[in-house]
Coordinates of C-alpha atoms in Angstrom, one line a residue:
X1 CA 53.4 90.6 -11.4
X2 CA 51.2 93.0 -9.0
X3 CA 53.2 94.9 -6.7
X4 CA 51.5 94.3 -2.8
X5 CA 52.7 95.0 0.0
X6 CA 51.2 93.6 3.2
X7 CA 51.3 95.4 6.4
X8 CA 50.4 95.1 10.2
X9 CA 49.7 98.5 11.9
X10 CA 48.0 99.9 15.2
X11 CA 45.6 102.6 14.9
X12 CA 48.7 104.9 15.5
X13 CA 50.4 103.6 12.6
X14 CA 52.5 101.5 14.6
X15 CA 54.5 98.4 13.0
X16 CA 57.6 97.9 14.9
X17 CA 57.8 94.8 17.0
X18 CA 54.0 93.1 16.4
X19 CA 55.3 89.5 17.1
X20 CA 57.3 89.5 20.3
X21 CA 58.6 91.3 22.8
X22 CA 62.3 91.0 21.7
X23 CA 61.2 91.1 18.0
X24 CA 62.8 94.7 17.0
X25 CA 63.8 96.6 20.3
X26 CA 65.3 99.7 18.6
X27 CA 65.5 102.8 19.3
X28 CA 64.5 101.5 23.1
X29 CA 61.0 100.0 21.9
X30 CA 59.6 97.9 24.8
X31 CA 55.9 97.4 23.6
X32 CA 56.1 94.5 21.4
X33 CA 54.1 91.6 20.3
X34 CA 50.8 93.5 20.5
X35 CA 48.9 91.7 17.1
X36 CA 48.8 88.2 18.9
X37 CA 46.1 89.3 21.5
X38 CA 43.9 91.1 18.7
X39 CA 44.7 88.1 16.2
X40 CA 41.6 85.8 15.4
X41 CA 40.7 83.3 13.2
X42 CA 38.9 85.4 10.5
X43 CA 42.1 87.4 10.4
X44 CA 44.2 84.7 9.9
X45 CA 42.2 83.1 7.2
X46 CA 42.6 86.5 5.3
X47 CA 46.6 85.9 5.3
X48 CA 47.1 82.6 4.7
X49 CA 44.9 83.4 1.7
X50 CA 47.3 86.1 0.8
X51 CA 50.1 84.5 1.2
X52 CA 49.1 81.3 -0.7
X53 CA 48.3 83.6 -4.5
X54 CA 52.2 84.9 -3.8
X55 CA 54.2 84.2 -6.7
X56 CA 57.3 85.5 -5.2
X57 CA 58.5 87.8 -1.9
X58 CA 60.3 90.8 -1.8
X59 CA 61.6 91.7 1.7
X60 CA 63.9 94.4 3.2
X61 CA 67.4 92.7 5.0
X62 CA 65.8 93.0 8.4
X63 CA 62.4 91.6 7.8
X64 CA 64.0 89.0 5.9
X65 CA 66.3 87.8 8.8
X66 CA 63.5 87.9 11.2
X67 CA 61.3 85.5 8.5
X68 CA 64.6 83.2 7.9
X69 CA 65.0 82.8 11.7
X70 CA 61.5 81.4 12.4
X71 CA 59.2 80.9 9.0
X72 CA 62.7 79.3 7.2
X73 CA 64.4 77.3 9.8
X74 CA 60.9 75.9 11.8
X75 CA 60.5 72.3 10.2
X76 CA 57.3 71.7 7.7
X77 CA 54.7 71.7 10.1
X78 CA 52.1 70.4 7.8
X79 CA 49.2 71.9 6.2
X80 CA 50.5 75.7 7.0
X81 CA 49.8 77.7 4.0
X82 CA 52.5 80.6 5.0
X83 CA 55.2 78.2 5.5
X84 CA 54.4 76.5 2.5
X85 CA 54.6 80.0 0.4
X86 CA 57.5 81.3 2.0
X87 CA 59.5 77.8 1.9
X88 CA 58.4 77.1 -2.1
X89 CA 58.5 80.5 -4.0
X90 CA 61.2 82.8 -4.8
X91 CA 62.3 85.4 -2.3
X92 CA 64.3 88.9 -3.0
X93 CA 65.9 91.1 -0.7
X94 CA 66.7 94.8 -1.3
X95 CA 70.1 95.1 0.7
X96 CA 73.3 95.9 0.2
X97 CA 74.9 94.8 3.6
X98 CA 73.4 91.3 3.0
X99 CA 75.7 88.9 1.2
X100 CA 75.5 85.2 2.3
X101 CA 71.4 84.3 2.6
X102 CA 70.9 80.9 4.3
X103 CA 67.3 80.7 2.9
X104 CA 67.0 78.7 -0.1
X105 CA 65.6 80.3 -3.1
X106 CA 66.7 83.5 -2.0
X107 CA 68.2 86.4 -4.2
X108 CA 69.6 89.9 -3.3
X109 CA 68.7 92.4 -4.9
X110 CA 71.9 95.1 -4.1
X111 CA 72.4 97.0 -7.3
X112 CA 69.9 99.3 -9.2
X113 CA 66.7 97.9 -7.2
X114 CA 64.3 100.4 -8.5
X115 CA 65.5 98.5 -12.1
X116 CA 65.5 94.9 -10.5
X117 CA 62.2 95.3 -8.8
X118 CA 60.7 96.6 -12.2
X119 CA 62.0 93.8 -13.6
X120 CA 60.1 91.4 -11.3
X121 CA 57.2 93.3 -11.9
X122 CA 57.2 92.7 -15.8
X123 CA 57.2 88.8 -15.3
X124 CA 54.2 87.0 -15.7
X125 CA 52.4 85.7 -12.9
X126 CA 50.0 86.9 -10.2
X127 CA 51.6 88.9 -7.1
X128 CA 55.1 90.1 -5.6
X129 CA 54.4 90.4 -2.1
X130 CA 56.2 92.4 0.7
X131 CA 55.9 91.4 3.9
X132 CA 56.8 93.9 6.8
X133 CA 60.0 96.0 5.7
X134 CA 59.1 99.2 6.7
X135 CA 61.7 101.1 5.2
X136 CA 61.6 99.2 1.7
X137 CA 57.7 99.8 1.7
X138 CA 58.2 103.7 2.1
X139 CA 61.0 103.5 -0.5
X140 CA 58.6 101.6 -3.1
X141 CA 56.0 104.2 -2.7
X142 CA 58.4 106.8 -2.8
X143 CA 59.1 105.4 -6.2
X144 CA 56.0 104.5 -7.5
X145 CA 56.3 100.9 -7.6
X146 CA 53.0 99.5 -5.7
X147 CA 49.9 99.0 -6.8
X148 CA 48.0 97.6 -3.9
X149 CA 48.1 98.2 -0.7
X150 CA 46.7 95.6 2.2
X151 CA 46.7 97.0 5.8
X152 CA 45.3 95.2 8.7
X153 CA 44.5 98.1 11.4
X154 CA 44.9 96.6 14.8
X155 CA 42.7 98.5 17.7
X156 CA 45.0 99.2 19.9
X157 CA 47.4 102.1 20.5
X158 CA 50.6 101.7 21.3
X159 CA 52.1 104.8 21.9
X160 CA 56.1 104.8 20.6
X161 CA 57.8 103.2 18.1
X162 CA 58.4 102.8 14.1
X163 CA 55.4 104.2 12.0
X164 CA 54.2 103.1 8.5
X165 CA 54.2 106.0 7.4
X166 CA 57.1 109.0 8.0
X167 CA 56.1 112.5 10.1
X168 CA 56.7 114.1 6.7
X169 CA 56.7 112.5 3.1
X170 CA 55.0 112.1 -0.5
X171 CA 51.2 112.1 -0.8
X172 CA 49.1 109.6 -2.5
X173 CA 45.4 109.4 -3.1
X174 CA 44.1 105.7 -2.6
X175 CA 41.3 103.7 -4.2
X176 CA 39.4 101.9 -1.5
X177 CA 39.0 98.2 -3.2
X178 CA 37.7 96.2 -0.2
X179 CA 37.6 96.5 3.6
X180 CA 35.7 94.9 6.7
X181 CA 36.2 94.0 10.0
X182 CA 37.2 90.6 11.9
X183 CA 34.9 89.5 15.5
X184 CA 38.1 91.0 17.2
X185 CA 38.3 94.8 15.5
X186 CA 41.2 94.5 12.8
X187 CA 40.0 96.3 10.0
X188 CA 41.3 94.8 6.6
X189 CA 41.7 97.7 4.1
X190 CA 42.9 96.8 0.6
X191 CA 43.9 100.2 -1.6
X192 CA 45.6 101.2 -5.3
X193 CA 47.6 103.9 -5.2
X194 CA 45.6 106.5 -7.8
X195 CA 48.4 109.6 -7.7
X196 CA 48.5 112.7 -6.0
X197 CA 45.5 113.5 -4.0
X198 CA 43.4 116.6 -4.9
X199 CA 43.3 119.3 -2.6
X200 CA 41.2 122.2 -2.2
X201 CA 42.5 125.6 -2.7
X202 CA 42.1 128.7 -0.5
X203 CA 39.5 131.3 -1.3
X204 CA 41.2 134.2 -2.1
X205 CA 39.9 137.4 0.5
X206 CA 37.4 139.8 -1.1
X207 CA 39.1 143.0 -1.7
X208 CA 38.2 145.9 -0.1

């Protein structure tokens, strides 16, 4: 399976909180639930799309208890493609604090995950998606184990809270596969990860 993870960010890298004011409030974060005024149809056609080729979920603990709260316990709706994916395909869960999931077809994932996820990735079938999960993203790139990247850049600044990407970290160089804009300014951007990025190097001064 391809390795994608799926992401919601502002144009500051922001993607603490984007459902609801109470969604994630740490570290004092008070600007939450910013995506559902920039949210439109063409956007939302994009993820259900997304979510429906999903063979199976990864998610970190947190991520995965927000999703189990609302997307696992809301009754069939009808004709929802993301609640039909997330209620009817496996989901794993990098944690080691997590031992009792409520969500059927759930698995955690708590030993050598860098081994288990690898593991997931050599079974047939189309894509592993992770939803969210900051921290397991940046781990997963850390360890080389994505190979696409989705973003969907909100136009909005919001000024404080959790980031994508750290203040300081590895470097990657990304292949640009696809990317346009919705009628309300989210930019879609779908990248591979290609390695280190080149750099240039400095001239060195003429001698004397």
């Amino acid at each position: 399976m391809k390795l994608t993870t799926v992401t919601m960010v502002t144009v500051d890298g922001v993607m603490q909180g984007l459902g609801g004011p109470d969604e994630d409030r740490r570290g004092g974060f008070e600007r939450g639930g910013w995506v559902a005024p920039l949210f439109d149809d063409e956007a939302g056609t994009f993820l259900n799309q997304v979510y429906q080729r999903a063979d199976a979920f990864l998610f970190g603990r947190r991520t995965y208890e927000i999703f189990a709260g609302s997307w696992g316990a809301w009754a069939d709706p009808g004709g929802n493609p993301i609640w039909t994916a997330l209620n009817s395909r496996p989901k794993y869960v990098a944690s080691t604090t997590l031992t009792d999931p409520k969500w059927a077809d759930t698995t955690v994932l708590s030993g050598d995950v860098a081994a288990a996820v690898g593991e997931l990735k050599a079974k047939p079938g189309g894509e592993l998606e992770v939803h969210g999960s900051g921290n397991l993203v940046r781990w997963l790139l850390d360890n080389q184990l994505v190979d696409e990247i989705i973003l969907l850049v909100c136009p909005v600044v919001v000024g404080q809270g959790t980031r994508l990407f750290p203040a300081t970290g590895p470097d990657a160089a990304l292949d640009l596969v696809e990317s346009r804009s919705t009628p309300k300014g989210i930019t879609i951007q779908v990248n591979r990860p290609t390695g280190r990025p080149q750099y240039e190097t400095a001239t060195p001064a003429p001698s004397a």
